[in-house]
């Protein structure tokens, strides 16, 4: 028997009413992605929101210099594509599966049709919009005001937070980490070397291992490192 996985109770869904959650479940359909498969590209018409049921997805854009900039990696429980619910239009990033993944899709037209019939659902959706705006503002603040080492520390902590092992291993190269924080590989390599000598991380051929999360958190919280 196939196990039925419910929509994640996270993000705005953590505070959504039982009726809204039930509605979204009834409107959802699953899409399976192979490793490396693109769910949608920046500029594609957006008409759905998604929840990650299994696997992991990378969100990226191409800079004006033609360089790929990785914005985020999301895992099971994450919700994305909310902008299409309020303002259908071009997607703002490309989404690619980093491993075999399953996403649950909910078409915005179906949600809006239900909201017109039951306006009380709009309260939950307004909360969704507010949370999305706060997240976008925090991302902008980090990119503008934080030093590169602080951004790197925060990104490593974020990417490894789903790992419950005592030592968190990240399967990302220095070039990939540089893409995540909008820096050069050389700058990231220099910072990681300093952290390795301090015992904060350990670099391996397959990525890096977080040895001291508390120390990394201190660096992530500093505005100047």
Coordinates of C-alpha atoms in Angstrom, one line a residue:
X1 CA 0.0 0.0 0.0
X2 CA 1.3 3.4 -1.0
X3 CA 1.9 5.7 2.0
X4 CA 0.0 9.0 1.8
X5 CA 2.1 12.0 2.8
X6 CA 0.3 15.0 3.9
X7 CA 1.3 18.6 3.1
X8 CA 4.0 19.8 5.4
X9 CA 2.8 21.7 8.5
X10 CA 5.6 24.3 8.1
X11 CA 6.0 27.9 7.0
X12 CA 2.6 29.5 6.6
X13 CA 0.9 26.1 6.7
X14 CA 2.0 25.8 10.3
X15 CA -0.6 28.4 11.2
X16 CA -3.1 27.6 8.5
X17 CA -6.6 26.7 9.5
X18 CA -7.6 23.0 9.4
X19 CA -10.2 23.9 6.7
X20 CA -7.5 25.6 4.5
X21 CA -5.1 22.7 4.9
X22 CA -7.9 20.3 3.9
X23 CA -8.7 22.4 0.9
X24 CA -5.1 22.5 -0.3
X25 CA -4.8 18.7 0.2
X26 CA -7.9 18.2 -2.0
X27 CA -6.4 20.4 -4.8
X28 CA -2.9 19.0 -4.8
X29 CA -1.2 16.6 -7.2
X30 CA 2.3 15.1 -7.1
X31 CA 5.2 15.5 -9.5
X32 CA 8.3 13.3 -9.5
X33 CA 11.6 14.7 -10.5
X34 CA 14.9 12.9 -11.4
X35 CA 18.2 14.2 -10.2
X36 CA 19.2 17.3 -12.3
X37 CA 15.6 17.7 -13.7
X38 CA 14.4 21.3 -13.9
X39 CA 10.9 21.9 -12.3
X40 CA 10.7 25.4 -13.9
X41 CA 13.1 28.0 -15.2
X42 CA 13.4 31.7 -14.4
X43 CA 11.0 33.5 -16.7
X44 CA 8.6 30.6 -17.1
X45 CA 5.0 31.5 -16.4
X46 CA 4.1 30.8 -12.8
X47 CA 0.7 29.4 -11.9
X48 CA 1.3 27.0 -9.0
X49 CA 2.6 26.8 -5.5
X50 CA 4.6 23.7 -4.4
X51 CA 5.5 21.8 -1.3
X52 CA 8.5 19.5 -1.2
X53 CA 7.5 16.0 -0.1
X54 CA 10.9 14.3 -0.5
X55 CA 14.3 15.1 -1.9
X56 CA 16.0 18.5 -2.2
X57 CA 15.7 21.3 -4.7
X58 CA 18.2 24.1 -5.6
X59 CA 17.0 27.6 -6.4
X60 CA 19.3 29.6 -8.7
X61 CA 19.5 32.6 -11.1
X62 CA 22.0 33.7 -13.7
X63 CA 23.8 37.0 -12.9
X64 CA 24.3 39.8 -15.4
X65 CA 27.9 38.5 -15.8
X66 CA 26.5 35.1 -16.8
X67 CA 27.5 33.4 -13.5
X68 CA 25.1 31.0 -11.8
X69 CA 24.1 32.3 -8.4
X70 CA 22.5 29.6 -6.1
X71 CA 20.0 31.3 -3.8
X72 CA 18.8 28.4 -1.7
X73 CA 18.4 24.7 -1.2
X74 CA 15.1 23.5 0.1
X75 CA 14.2 20.1 1.6
X76 CA 11.0 18.3 2.7
X77 CA 8.6 20.5 4.4
X78 CA 9.4 23.6 2.4
X79 CA 6.8 25.6 0.5
X80 CA 7.7 27.7 -2.5
X81 CA 6.2 29.5 -5.5
X82 CA 3.9 31.5 -3.3
X83 CA 4.3 34.6 -5.5
X84 CA 2.3 33.0 -8.3
X85 CA -0.7 32.7 -5.9
X86 CA -0.9 36.5 -5.5
X87 CA 0.6 37.7 -8.8
X88 CA 0.8 35.1 -11.5
X89 CA 3.7 36.0 -13.8
X90 CA 7.2 35.0 -14.7
X91 CA 9.1 32.8 -12.2
X92 CA 11.9 34.6 -10.4
X93 CA 14.3 31.7 -10.2
X94 CA 15.2 28.3 -11.7
X95 CA 14.4 25.2 -9.6
X96 CA 16.4 22.1 -10.1
X97 CA 16.3 18.7 -8.3
X98 CA 19.5 17.8 -6.6
X99 CA 18.3 14.2 -6.1
X100 CA 15.2 12.2 -6.9
X101 CA 12.4 14.3 -5.5
X102 CA 8.7 14.6 -5.1
X103 CA 6.8 18.0 -5.1
X104 CA 3.2 18.5 -4.4
X105 CA 1.6 21.1 -6.8
X106 CA -1.4 23.3 -6.1
X107 CA -2.6 25.5 -9.0
X108 CA -3.2 29.1 -8.0
X109 CA -6.4 29.2 -10.2
X110 CA -7.9 26.4 -8.1
X111 CA -7.0 28.1 -4.8
X112 CA -8.4 31.5 -5.9
X113 CA -11.6 29.9 -7.1
X114 CA -12.0 28.4 -3.6
X115 CA -11.2 31.7 -1.9
X116 CA -13.9 33.4 -3.9
X117 CA -16.4 30.9 -2.6
X118 CA -15.1 31.0 1.0
X119 CA -13.4 34.4 1.7
X120 CA -12.3 33.3 5.2
X121 CA -9.4 31.5 3.5
X122 CA -8.0 34.8 2.6
X123 CA -6.7 35.4 6.2
X124 CA -4.3 32.5 5.9
X125 CA -3.2 33.6 2.5
X126 CA -2.4 37.1 3.7
X127 CA -0.2 35.5 6.4
X128 CA 1.6 33.6 3.7
X129 CA 2.3 36.8 1.8
X130 CA 3.6 38.6 4.9
X131 CA 6.0 35.8 5.8
X132 CA 7.3 35.7 2.2
X133 CA 8.0 39.4 2.2
X134 CA 9.8 39.2 5.5
X135 CA 12.0 36.3 4.2
X136 CA 12.8 38.3 1.0
X137 CA 13.7 41.3 3.1
X138 CA 16.1 39.3 5.3
X139 CA 17.8 37.8 2.2
X140 CA 18.3 41.3 0.9
X141 CA 19.7 42.6 4.2
X142 CA 22.2 39.7 4.4
X143 CA 23.4 40.3 0.9
X144 CA 23.8 44.1 1.4
X145 CA 25.0 44.5 5.0
X146 CA 26.8 41.3 6.0
X147 CA 30.4 40.5 5.2
X148 CA 31.1 37.5 3.0
X149 CA 32.3 35.3 5.9
X150 CA 29.2 36.0 7.9
X151 CA 27.0 35.1 4.9
X152 CA 29.0 32.0 4.3
X153 CA 28.7 30.9 8.0
X154 CA 24.9 31.5 7.9
X155 CA 24.5 29.6 4.6
X156 CA 26.5 26.6 6.0
X157 CA 24.4 26.5 9.1
X158 CA 21.2 26.7 7.1
X159 CA 22.2 24.0 4.7
X160 CA 23.3 21.7 7.5
X161 CA 20.4 22.3 9.9
X162 CA 18.4 19.3 8.6
X163 CA 21.3 17.0 9.4
X164 CA 20.7 15.5 12.9
X165 CA 24.1 13.9 13.1
X166 CA 26.6 15.3 15.6
X167 CA 28.9 16.2 12.7
X168 CA 27.0 17.8 9.8
X169 CA 28.5 17.0 6.4
X170 CA 27.7 19.1 3.3
X171 CA 28.3 17.6 -0.2
X172 CA 29.0 21.0 -1.8
X173 CA 32.2 22.1 -3.4
X174 CA 33.9 25.5 -2.7
X175 CA 32.7 26.8 -6.1
X176 CA 29.1 25.8 -5.2
X177 CA 29.3 27.5 -1.8
X178 CA 30.7 30.6 -3.5
X179 CA 27.6 30.6 -5.7
X180 CA 25.3 30.5 -2.7
X181 CA 26.9 33.6 -1.1
X182 CA 27.6 35.6 -4.3
X183 CA 31.4 35.5 -3.8
X184 CA 34.5 34.2 -5.7
X185 CA 35.7 30.6 -5.1
X186 CA 39.1 32.1 -4.0
X187 CA 37.5 34.2 -1.3
X188 CA 35.5 31.2 0.0
X189 CA 38.5 28.9 -0.1
X190 CA 40.5 31.4 2.0
X191 CA 37.8 31.7 4.6
X192 CA 37.3 27.9 4.8
X193 CA 41.0 27.4 5.3
X194 CA 41.0 29.8 8.3
X195 CA 38.0 28.0 9.8
X196 CA 39.7 24.6 9.2
X197 CA 42.8 25.7 11.1
X198 CA 40.6 26.9 13.9
X199 CA 38.8 23.5 14.1
X200 CA 35.4 25.0 13.0
X201 CA 35.1 22.9 9.9
X202 CA 36.9 20.1 8.1
X203 CA 37.2 20.1 4.4
X204 CA 37.1 16.8 2.5
X205 CA 37.1 15.9 -1.2
X206 CA 33.3 15.3 -1.0
X207 CA 32.5 18.6 0.7
X208 CA 32.9 19.9 4.2
X209 CA 32.0 18.8 7.8
X210 CA 30.8 21.2 10.4
X211 CA 32.9 20.4 13.5
X212 CA 31.9 23.3 15.8
X213 CA 28.4 24.6 15.2
X214 CA 28.5 27.0 18.2
X215 CA 31.7 28.7 16.8
X216 CA 30.2 28.9 13.4
X217 CA 27.0 30.5 14.8
X218 CA 29.1 33.2 16.6
X219 CA 30.7 34.1 13.2
X220 CA 27.3 34.0 11.5
X221 CA 26.0 36.6 14.1
X222 CA 28.9 39.0 13.6
X223 CA 28.4 41.9 11.2
X224 CA 32.2 42.2 10.7
X225 CA 34.5 39.2 10.7

